[in-house]
Amino acid sequence: MPIALNHVDTGGAGIPLVVVHGLFGSADNWRSHVKAWQEGRRVITVDLRNHGRSPHAVGMGYDAMAADLIALLDRLGIARAHLLGHSMGGKVVISLARLAPERVASLIVADIAPRAYGHDHDAVFAALRRVSEGRPANRREADELLAEHVEERGVRLFLATNLERAEEGGLQLRLGLDEIQEDYEAIMGAPAGEGAYTGPTLVLRGANSPYVTDAMLPELREVLPEARVVTLDAGHWLHAEQPEAFRQAVDDFLAVPA
């Protein structure tokens, strides 16, 4: 049963651009990009289940998350949309494009391939558990707890975007951490659906990221045969590391009629 996703809609005419975040992210991460994009188009950012301000629900399979997104399009009366997804969000939009291609005007996939990946979030889960149990009074205390397991300050700052003020005081996580960790295997798995999505597709990848290597491109093109691959001088967080180049690549792609 699909859940009602929290979303932010700038309004406007034309085919909207729907932006889908990655694991442990939220719609809030895309505010600066939305500010730029909304001048020329309608932009909708979503919080996936167990993320941001969306409800917590059991099951992180890509069929379920794609169904949530389709339900949102239905609720908003949107027949077709340009879909942009980063990392886990990229697998969500690939899944939707395979399951319901008639709903997709074009596809933009940021630094992920349609394949299964290994497990590499143990330290992140441990850090988030430490914060959840420690109930920090402020962000400085939260960072100290995160630092017990995560050395990189940039990663800690990103994880801290999931903190919110608790009613009884202090900070708490707004993530559905139990639900995410319970179905982590599905998150690391391949997108849902079968066959190829043959519509217009842009794949943006980071030159310093291991998520879309040259060796993966033949496998990627089996699922996304029309993919135009653009490499940015960045790591996995290419939209944060190279925001202007990222936006320009998206704008150039969307400038071509779907």
PDB file of C-alpha atoms in Angstrom:
ATOM      1  CA  MET A   1       0.000   0.000   0.000  1.00  0.00           C
ATOM      2  CA  PRO A   2       1.632   3.301  -1.059  1.00  0.00           C
ATOM      3  CA  ILE A   3       2.177   5.959   1.585  1.00  0.00           C
ATOM      4  CA  ALA A   4       1.595   9.710   1.191  1.00  0.00           C
ATOM      5  CA  LEU A   5       5.028  11.250   0.682  1.00  0.00           C
ATOM      6  CA  ASN A   6       5.862  14.662   2.049  1.00  0.00           C
ATOM      7  CA  HIS A   7       6.850  16.959  -0.794  1.00  0.00           C
ATOM      8  CA  VAL A   8       7.568  20.569  -1.711  1.00  0.00           C
ATOM      9  CA  ASP A   9       5.983  21.876  -4.924  1.00  0.00           C
ATOM     10  CA  THR A  10       7.084  25.208  -6.398  1.00  0.00           C
ATOM     11  CA  GLY A  11       4.073  25.305  -8.707  1.00  0.00           C
ATOM     12  CA  GLY A  12       4.149  26.520 -12.269  1.00  0.00           C
ATOM     13  CA  ALA A  13       3.250  25.281 -15.730  1.00  0.00           C
ATOM     14  CA  GLY A  14       4.690  22.573 -17.929  1.00  0.00           C
ATOM     15  CA  ILE A  15       6.069  19.121 -17.230  1.00  0.00           C
ATOM     16  CA  PRO A  16       7.519  19.224 -13.697  1.00  0.00           C
ATOM     17  CA  LEU A  17      10.956  18.116 -12.571  1.00  0.00           C
ATOM     18  CA  VAL A  18      10.632  15.682  -9.656  1.00  0.00           C
ATOM     19  CA  VAL A  19      13.768  15.401  -7.515  1.00  0.00           C
ATOM     20  CA  VAL A  20      14.425  12.317  -5.365  1.00  0.00           C
ATOM     21  CA  HIS A  21      17.157  12.243  -2.716  1.00  0.00           C
ATOM     22  CA  GLY A  22      19.454   9.400  -1.707  1.00  0.00           C
ATOM     23  CA  LEU A  23      19.853   7.281   1.428  1.00  0.00           C
ATOM     24  CA  PHE A  24      19.727   9.361   4.640  1.00  0.00           C
ATOM     25  CA  GLY A  25      18.871  12.457   2.561  1.00  0.00           C
ATOM     26  CA  SER A  26      15.723  14.547   2.184  1.00  0.00           C
ATOM     27  CA  ALA A  27      14.087  17.191   0.045  1.00  0.00           C
ATOM     28  CA  ASP A  28      15.843  19.808   2.187  1.00  0.00           C
ATOM     29  CA  ASN A  29      19.207  18.850   0.653  1.00  0.00           C
ATOM     30  CA  TRP A  30      18.079  20.261  -2.712  1.00  0.00           C
ATOM     31  CA  ARG A  31      16.964  23.751  -1.669  1.00  0.00           C
ATOM     32  CA  SER A  32      19.708  25.672  -3.476  1.00  0.00           C
ATOM     33  CA  HIS A  33      19.119  23.735  -6.700  1.00  0.00           C
ATOM     34  CA  VAL A  34      15.354  24.228  -6.473  1.00  0.00           C
ATOM     35  CA  LYS A  35      15.849  27.960  -5.983  1.00  0.00           C
ATOM     36  CA  ALA A  36      17.702  28.091  -9.307  1.00  0.00           C
ATOM     37  CA  TRP A  37      15.482  25.677 -11.216  1.00  0.00           C
ATOM     38  CA  GLN A  38      12.133  27.112 -10.116  1.00  0.00           C
ATOM     39  CA  GLU A  39      12.729  30.296 -12.120  1.00  0.00           C
ATOM     40  CA  GLY A  40      12.176  28.346 -15.323  1.00  0.00           C
ATOM     41  CA  ARG A  41      10.117  25.293 -14.410  1.00  0.00           C
ATOM     42  CA  ARG A  42       7.922  23.600 -11.843  1.00  0.00           C
ATOM     43  CA  VAL A  43      10.034  21.604  -9.378  1.00  0.00           C
ATOM     44  CA  ILE A  44       8.819  19.028  -6.871  1.00  0.00           C
ATOM     45  CA  THR A  45      11.149  17.622  -4.224  1.00  0.00           C
ATOM     46  CA  VAL A  46      10.071  14.601  -2.210  1.00  0.00           C
ATOM     47  CA  ASP A  47      10.942  12.881   1.047  1.00  0.00           C
ATOM     48  CA  LEU A  48      11.001   9.130   0.470  1.00  0.00           C
ATOM     49  CA  ARG A  49       9.430   6.837   3.064  1.00  0.00           C
ATOM     50  CA  ASN A  50      11.369   6.756   6.361  1.00  0.00           C
ATOM     51  CA  HIS A  51      13.156   9.967   5.363  1.00  0.00           C
ATOM     52  CA  GLY A  52      12.593  13.663   6.012  1.00  0.00           C
ATOM     53  CA  ARG A  53       9.015  14.453   6.969  1.00  0.00           C
ATOM     54  CA  SER A  54       7.431  11.448   5.252  1.00  0.00           C
ATOM     55  CA  PRO A  55       5.785   8.676   7.283  1.00  0.00           C
ATOM     56  CA  HIS A  56       7.737   5.702   8.538  1.00  0.00           C
ATOM     57  CA  ALA A  57       6.736   2.387   6.972  1.00  0.00           C
ATOM     58  CA  VAL A  58       8.053  -1.154   6.795  1.00  0.00           C
ATOM     59  CA  GLY A  59       9.693  -2.068   3.498  1.00  0.00           C
ATOM     60  CA  MET A  60      12.373  -0.222   1.524  1.00  0.00           C
ATOM     61  CA  GLY A  61      12.053  -2.228  -1.683  1.00  0.00           C
ATOM     62  CA  TYR A  62      12.278  -0.254  -4.906  1.00  0.00           C
ATOM     63  CA  ASP A  63       8.883  -1.465  -6.094  1.00  0.00           C
ATOM     64  CA  ALA A  64       7.323   0.021  -2.935  1.00  0.00           C
ATOM     65  CA  MET A  65       9.220   3.307  -3.181  1.00  0.00           C
ATOM     66  CA  ALA A  66       8.356   3.655  -6.870  1.00  0.00           C
ATOM     67  CA  ALA A  67       4.690   3.024  -6.012  1.00  0.00           C
ATOM     68  CA  ASP A  68       4.863   5.810  -3.406  1.00  0.00           C
ATOM     69  CA  LEU A  69       6.171   8.175  -6.065  1.00  0.00           C
ATOM     70  CA  ILE A  70       3.516   7.162  -8.607  1.00  0.00           C
ATOM     71  CA  ALA A  71       0.842   7.739  -5.936  1.00  0.00           C
ATOM     72  CA  LEU A  72       2.227  11.238  -5.401  1.00  0.00           C
ATOM     73  CA  LEU A  73       2.060  11.985  -9.135  1.00  0.00           C
ATOM     74  CA  ASP A  74      -1.527  10.731  -9.153  1.00  0.00           C
ATOM     75  CA  ARG A  75      -2.420  12.889  -6.161  1.00  0.00           C
ATOM     76  CA  LEU A  76      -0.979  15.966  -7.846  1.00  0.00           C
ATOM     77  CA  GLY A  77      -2.648  15.181 -11.173  1.00  0.00           C
ATOM     78  CA  ILE A  78       0.672  14.825 -12.993  1.00  0.00           C
ATOM     79  CA  ALA A  79       0.567  12.563 -16.038  1.00  0.00           C
ATOM     80  CA  ARG A  80       4.279  12.740 -16.897  1.00  0.00           C
ATOM     81  CA  ALA A  81       7.329  14.158 -15.179  1.00  0.00           C
ATOM     82  CA  HIS A  82      11.049  14.564 -15.621  1.00  0.00           C
ATOM     83  CA  LEU A  83      12.558  12.418 -12.865  1.00  0.00           C
ATOM     84  CA  LEU A  84      15.899  13.157 -11.195  1.00  0.00           C
ATOM     85  CA  GLY A  85      17.267  10.795  -8.573  1.00  0.00           C
ATOM     86  CA  HIS A  86      20.586  10.684  -6.722  1.00  0.00           C
ATOM     87  CA  SER A  87      22.062   7.406  -5.463  1.00  0.00           C
ATOM     88  CA  MET A  88      19.212   5.423  -3.849  1.00  0.00           C
ATOM     89  CA  GLY A  89      16.836   7.978  -5.368  1.00  0.00           C
ATOM     90  CA  GLY A  90      18.358   7.144  -8.747  1.00  0.00           C
ATOM     91  CA  LYS A  91      17.345   3.526  -8.293  1.00  0.00           C
ATOM     92  CA  VAL A  92      13.849   4.675  -7.331  1.00  0.00           C
ATOM     93  CA  VAL A  93      13.405   6.681 -10.539  1.00  0.00           C
ATOM     94  CA  ILE A  94      14.911   3.884 -12.661  1.00  0.00           C
ATOM     95  CA  SER A  95      12.391   1.527 -11.056  1.00  0.00           C
ATOM     96  CA  LEU A  96       9.513   3.873 -11.836  1.00  0.00           C
ATOM     97  CA  ALA A  97      10.714   4.274 -15.426  1.00  0.00           C
ATOM     98  CA  ARG A  98      10.785   0.490 -15.891  1.00  0.00           C
ATOM     99  CA  LEU A  99       7.458  -0.124 -14.153  1.00  0.00           C
ATOM    100  CA  ALA A 100       5.513   2.827 -15.596  1.00  0.00           C
ATOM    101  CA  PRO A 101       7.448   4.348 -18.530  1.00  0.00           C
ATOM    102  CA  GLU A 102       4.363   6.241 -19.693  1.00  0.00           C
ATOM    103  CA  ARG A 103       4.700   8.461 -16.597  1.00  0.00           C
ATOM    104  CA  VAL A 104       8.265   9.516 -17.430  1.00  0.00           C
ATOM    105  CA  ALA A 105       9.120  12.389 -19.777  1.00  0.00           C
ATOM    106  CA  SER A 106      12.842  11.893 -19.200  1.00  0.00           C
ATOM    107  CA  LEU A 107      15.187  10.352 -16.663  1.00  0.00           C
ATOM    108  CA  ILE A 108      18.183  11.886 -14.874  1.00  0.00           C
ATOM    109  CA  VAL A 109      20.238   9.493 -12.759  1.00  0.00           C
ATOM    110  CA  ALA A 110      22.952  10.923 -10.496  1.00  0.00           C
ATOM    111  CA  ASP A 111      25.904   8.682  -9.652  1.00  0.00           C
ATOM    112  CA  ILE A 112      24.307   5.264  -9.427  1.00  0.00           C
ATOM    113  CA  ALA A 113      24.046   2.284 -11.754  1.00  0.00           C
ATOM    114  CA  PRO A 114      21.093  -0.134 -12.026  1.00  0.00           C
ATOM    115  CA  ARG A 115      22.853  -2.901 -10.122  1.00  0.00           C
ATOM    116  CA  ALA A 116      23.402  -4.294  -6.634  1.00  0.00           C
ATOM    117  CA  TYR A 117      26.174  -2.852  -4.473  1.00  0.00           C
ATOM    118  CA  GLY A 118      28.127  -4.081  -1.477  1.00  0.00           C
ATOM    119  CA  HIS A 119      27.430  -3.037   2.100  1.00  0.00           C
ATOM    120  CA  ASP A 120      29.348   0.053   3.206  1.00  0.00           C
ATOM    121  CA  HIS A 121      27.157   1.898   5.722  1.00  0.00           C
ATOM    122  CA  ASP A 122      27.981   0.038   8.942  1.00  0.00           C
ATOM    123  CA  ALA A 123      29.768   3.056  10.454  1.00  0.00           C
ATOM    124  CA  VAL A 124      26.892   5.362   9.481  1.00  0.00           C
ATOM    125  CA  PHE A 125      24.311   3.110  11.100  1.00  0.00           C
ATOM    126  CA  ALA A 126      26.453   2.889  14.246  1.00  0.00           C
ATOM    127  CA  ALA A 127      26.796   6.692  14.339  1.00  0.00           C
ATOM    128  CA  LEU A 128      23.071   7.264  13.903  1.00  0.00           C
ATOM    129  CA  ARG A 129      22.277   4.682  16.591  1.00  0.00           C
ATOM    130  CA  ARG A 130      24.672   6.470  18.945  1.00  0.00           C
ATOM    131  CA  VAL A 131      22.871   9.764  18.353  1.00  0.00           C
ATOM    132  CA  SER A 132      19.450   8.161  18.721  1.00  0.00           C
ATOM    133  CA  GLU A 133      20.405   6.617  22.064  1.00  0.00           C
ATOM    134  CA  GLY A 134      22.451   9.595  23.269  1.00  0.00           C
ATOM    135  CA  ARG A 135      19.694  12.205  22.762  1.00  0.00           C
ATOM    136  CA  PRO A 136      22.088  15.157  22.374  1.00  0.00           C
ATOM    137  CA  ALA A 137      21.070  18.548  23.738  1.00  0.00           C
ATOM    138  CA  ASN A 138      22.470  20.456  20.765  1.00  0.00           C
ATOM    139  CA  ARG A 139      24.235  20.008  17.437  1.00  0.00           C
ATOM    140  CA  ARG A 140      27.689  20.188  18.960  1.00  0.00           C
ATOM    141  CA  GLU A 141      26.894  17.200  21.171  1.00  0.00           C
ATOM    142  CA  ALA A 142      25.343  15.421  18.203  1.00  0.00           C
ATOM    143  CA  ASP A 143      28.497  15.927  16.155  1.00  0.00           C
ATOM    144  CA  GLU A 144      30.603  14.532  18.987  1.00  0.00           C
ATOM    145  CA  LEU A 145      28.440  11.405  19.072  1.00  0.00           C
ATOM    146  CA  LEU A 146      28.578  10.993  15.291  1.00  0.00           C
ATOM    147  CA  ALA A 147      32.363  11.444  15.380  1.00  0.00           C
ATOM    148  CA  GLU A 148      32.716   8.310  17.516  1.00  0.00           C
ATOM    149  CA  HIS A 149      32.000   6.326  14.338  1.00  0.00           C
ATOM    150  CA  VAL A 150      32.334   8.719  11.367  1.00  0.00           C
ATOM    151  CA  GLU A 151      35.608  10.585  10.883  1.00  0.00           C
ATOM    152  CA  GLU A 152      34.692  12.686   7.822  1.00  0.00           C
ATOM    153  CA  ARG A 153      33.189  16.004   8.896  1.00  0.00           C
ATOM    154  CA  GLY A 154      31.319  16.404   5.607  1.00  0.00           C
ATOM    155  CA  VAL A 155      29.517  13.094   6.158  1.00  0.00           C
ATOM    156  CA  ARG A 156      28.665  14.099   9.722  1.00  0.00           C
ATOM    157  CA  LEU A 157      27.230  17.413   8.553  1.00  0.00           C
ATOM    158  CA  PHE A 158      25.086  15.565   6.014  1.00  0.00           C
ATOM    159  CA  LEU A 159      23.824  13.085   8.611  1.00  0.00           C
ATOM    160  CA  ALA A 160      23.051  15.968  10.970  1.00  0.00           C
ATOM    161  CA  THR A 161      20.456  17.265   8.504  1.00  0.00           C
ATOM    162  CA  ASN A 162      18.265  14.460   9.886  1.00  0.00           C
ATOM    163  CA  LEU A 163      18.126  16.003  13.368  1.00  0.00           C
ATOM    164  CA  GLU A 164      15.055  17.779  14.670  1.00  0.00           C
ATOM    165  CA  ARG A 165      14.010  19.242  18.015  1.00  0.00           C
ATOM    166  CA  ALA A 166      12.195  16.752  20.255  1.00  0.00           C
ATOM    167  CA  GLU A 167       9.069  17.803  22.133  1.00  0.00           C
ATOM    168  CA  GLU A 168      10.674  16.895  25.443  1.00  0.00           C
ATOM    169  CA  GLY A 169      13.834  18.826  24.584  1.00  0.00           C
ATOM    170  CA  GLY A 170      17.086  17.919  22.930  1.00  0.00           C
ATOM    171  CA  LEU A 171      17.521  16.568  19.423  1.00  0.00           C
ATOM    172  CA  GLN A 172      16.190  13.418  17.808  1.00  0.00           C
ATOM    173  CA  LEU A 173      16.461  11.736  14.415  1.00  0.00           C
ATOM    174  CA  ARG A 174      13.517  12.055  12.051  1.00  0.00           C
ATOM    175  CA  LEU A 175      14.667   8.977  10.106  1.00  0.00           C
ATOM    176  CA  GLY A 176      12.828   5.667  10.274  1.00  0.00           C
ATOM    177  CA  LEU A 177      16.146   4.119  11.264  1.00  0.00           C
ATOM    178  CA  ASP A 178      14.723   0.729  12.273  1.00  0.00           C
ATOM    179  CA  GLU A 179      12.844   0.373   8.992  1.00  0.00           C
ATOM    180  CA  ILE A 180      15.842   1.455   6.906  1.00  0.00           C
ATOM    181  CA  GLN A 181      18.290  -0.853   8.660  1.00  0.00           C
ATOM    182  CA  GLU A 182      15.884  -3.800   8.598  1.00  0.00           C
ATOM    183  CA  ASP A 183      15.548  -3.611   4.810  1.00  0.00           C
ATOM    184  CA  TYR A 184      19.068  -2.404   4.010  1.00  0.00           C
ATOM    185  CA  GLU A 185      19.616  -5.452   1.793  1.00  0.00           C
ATOM    186  CA  ALA A 186      16.843  -4.245  -0.526  1.00  0.00           C
ATOM    187  CA  ILE A 187      18.329  -0.742  -0.656  1.00  0.00           C
ATOM    188  CA  MET A 188      21.678  -2.155  -1.766  1.00  0.00           C
ATOM    189  CA  GLY A 189      19.941  -4.338  -4.374  1.00  0.00           C
ATOM    190  CA  ALA A 190      19.104  -3.641  -7.996  1.00  0.00           C
ATOM    191  CA  PRO A 191      16.169  -1.446  -9.057  1.00  0.00           C
ATOM    192  CA  ALA A 192      12.726  -2.972  -9.512  1.00  0.00           C
ATOM    193  CA  GLY A 193      11.234  -3.841 -12.867  1.00  0.00           C
ATOM    194  CA  GLU A 194      12.538  -5.690 -15.889  1.00  0.00           C
ATOM    195  CA  GLY A 195      13.871  -4.780 -19.290  1.00  0.00           C
ATOM    196  CA  ALA A 196      15.063  -1.407 -20.498  1.00  0.00           C
ATOM    197  CA  TYR A 197      13.778   2.143 -20.257  1.00  0.00           C
ATOM    198  CA  THR A 198      14.219   3.545 -23.755  1.00  0.00           C
ATOM    199  CA  GLY A 199      13.273   7.167 -23.148  1.00  0.00           C
ATOM    200  CA  PRO A 200      15.701  10.110 -23.012  1.00  0.00           C
ATOM    201  CA  THR A 201      18.180   9.592 -20.198  1.00  0.00           C
ATOM    202  CA  LEU A 202      21.058  11.513 -18.631  1.00  0.00           C
ATOM    203  CA  VAL A 203      23.490   9.780 -16.294  1.00  0.00           C
ATOM    204  CA  LEU A 204      25.696  12.120 -14.264  1.00  0.00           C
ATOM    205  CA  ARG A 205      28.631  10.517 -12.497  1.00  0.00           C
ATOM    206  CA  GLY A 206      31.516  11.692 -10.345  1.00  0.00           C
ATOM    207  CA  ALA A 207      35.021  11.145 -11.715  1.00  0.00           C
ATOM    208  CA  ASN A 208      36.187  10.346  -8.182  1.00  0.00           C
ATOM    209  CA  SER A 209      33.251   8.109  -7.285  1.00  0.00           C
ATOM    210  CA  PRO A 210      33.214   4.291  -7.437  1.00  0.00           C
ATOM    211  CA  TYR A 211      29.486   4.073  -8.098  1.00  0.00           C
ATOM    212  CA  VAL A 212      29.464   4.367 -11.921  1.00  0.00           C
ATOM    213  CA  THR A 213      32.784   3.145 -13.274  1.00  0.00           C
ATOM    214  CA  ASP A 214      33.661   2.592 -16.925  1.00  0.00           C
ATOM    215  CA  ALA A 215      33.426  -1.143 -16.293  1.00  0.00           C
ATOM    216  CA  MET A 216      29.762  -0.729 -15.280  1.00  0.00           C
ATOM    217  CA  LEU A 217      28.707   1.153 -18.408  1.00  0.00           C
ATOM    218  CA  PRO A 218      27.838  -1.912 -20.549  1.00  0.00           C
ATOM    219  CA  GLU A 219      25.586  -3.169 -17.725  1.00  0.00           C
ATOM    220  CA  LEU A 220      24.088   0.308 -17.325  1.00  0.00           C
ATOM    221  CA  ARG A 221      23.284   0.576 -21.036  1.00  0.00           C
ATOM    222  CA  GLU A 222      21.397  -2.708 -20.956  1.00  0.00           C
ATOM    223  CA  VAL A 223      18.842  -0.974 -18.704  1.00  0.00           C
ATOM    224  CA  LEU A 224      19.276   2.606 -19.981  1.00  0.00           C
ATOM    225  CA  PRO A 225      20.229   2.218 -23.653  1.00  0.00           C
ATOM    226  CA  GLU A 226      19.648   5.895 -24.492  1.00  0.00           C
ATOM    227  CA  ALA A 227      21.780   7.160 -21.626  1.00  0.00           C
ATOM    228  CA  ARG A 228      24.043  10.117 -22.247  1.00  0.00           C
ATOM    229  CA  VAL A 229      26.835   9.843 -19.648  1.00  0.00           C
ATOM    230  CA  VAL A 230      28.386  13.051 -18.309  1.00  0.00           C
ATOM    231  CA  THR A 231      31.308  12.931 -15.888  1.00  0.00           C
ATOM    232  CA  LEU A 232      31.841  15.740 -13.389  1.00  0.00           C
ATOM    233  CA  ASP A 233      35.000  16.449 -11.399  1.00  0.00           C
ATOM    234  CA  ALA A 234      33.489  15.274  -8.133  1.00  0.00           C
ATOM    235  CA  GLY A 235      32.843  12.331  -5.881  1.00  0.00           C
ATOM    236  CA  HIS A 236      29.524  10.669  -5.073  1.00  0.00           C
ATOM    237  CA  TRP A 237      27.965  13.938  -3.805  1.00  0.00           C
ATOM    238  CA  LEU A 238      28.419  15.580  -7.189  1.00  0.00           C
ATOM    239  CA  HIS A 239      25.409  17.889  -6.832  1.00  0.00           C
ATOM    240  CA  ALA A 240      26.942  19.336  -3.649  1.00  0.00           C
ATOM    241  CA  GLU A 241      30.578  19.335  -4.791  1.00  0.00           C
ATOM    242  CA  GLN A 242      29.950  20.768  -8.259  1.00  0.00           C
ATOM    243  CA  PRO A 243      26.534  22.460  -7.960  1.00  0.00           C
ATOM    244  CA  GLU A 244      26.855  24.812 -10.928  1.00  0.00           C
ATOM    245  CA  ALA A 245      28.199  22.156 -13.295  1.00  0.00           C
ATOM    246  CA  PHE A 246      25.508  19.756 -12.069  1.00  0.00           C
ATOM    247  CA  ARG A 247      22.707  22.257 -12.664  1.00  0.00           C
ATOM    248  CA  GLN A 248      24.091  23.214 -16.061  1.00  0.00           C
ATOM    249  CA  ALA A 249      24.193  19.578 -17.186  1.00  0.00           C
ATOM    250  CA  VAL A 250      20.573  19.105 -16.074  1.00  0.00           C
ATOM    251  CA  ASP A 251      19.470  22.351 -17.720  1.00  0.00           C
ATOM    252  CA  ASP A 252      21.177  21.446 -21.009  1.00  0.00           C
ATOM    253  CA  PHE A 253      19.536  18.034 -21.004  1.00  0.00           C
ATOM    254  CA  LEU A 254      16.061  19.368 -20.218  1.00  0.00           C
ATOM    255  CA  ALA A 255      16.391  22.069 -22.860  1.00  0.00           C
ATOM    256  CA  VAL A 256      15.959  19.371 -25.517  1.00  0.00           C
ATOM    257  CA  PRO A 257      12.213  18.601 -25.941  1.00  0.00           C
ATOM    258  CA  ALA A 258      11.240  15.194 -24.534  1.00  0.00           C
TER     259      ALA A 258
END
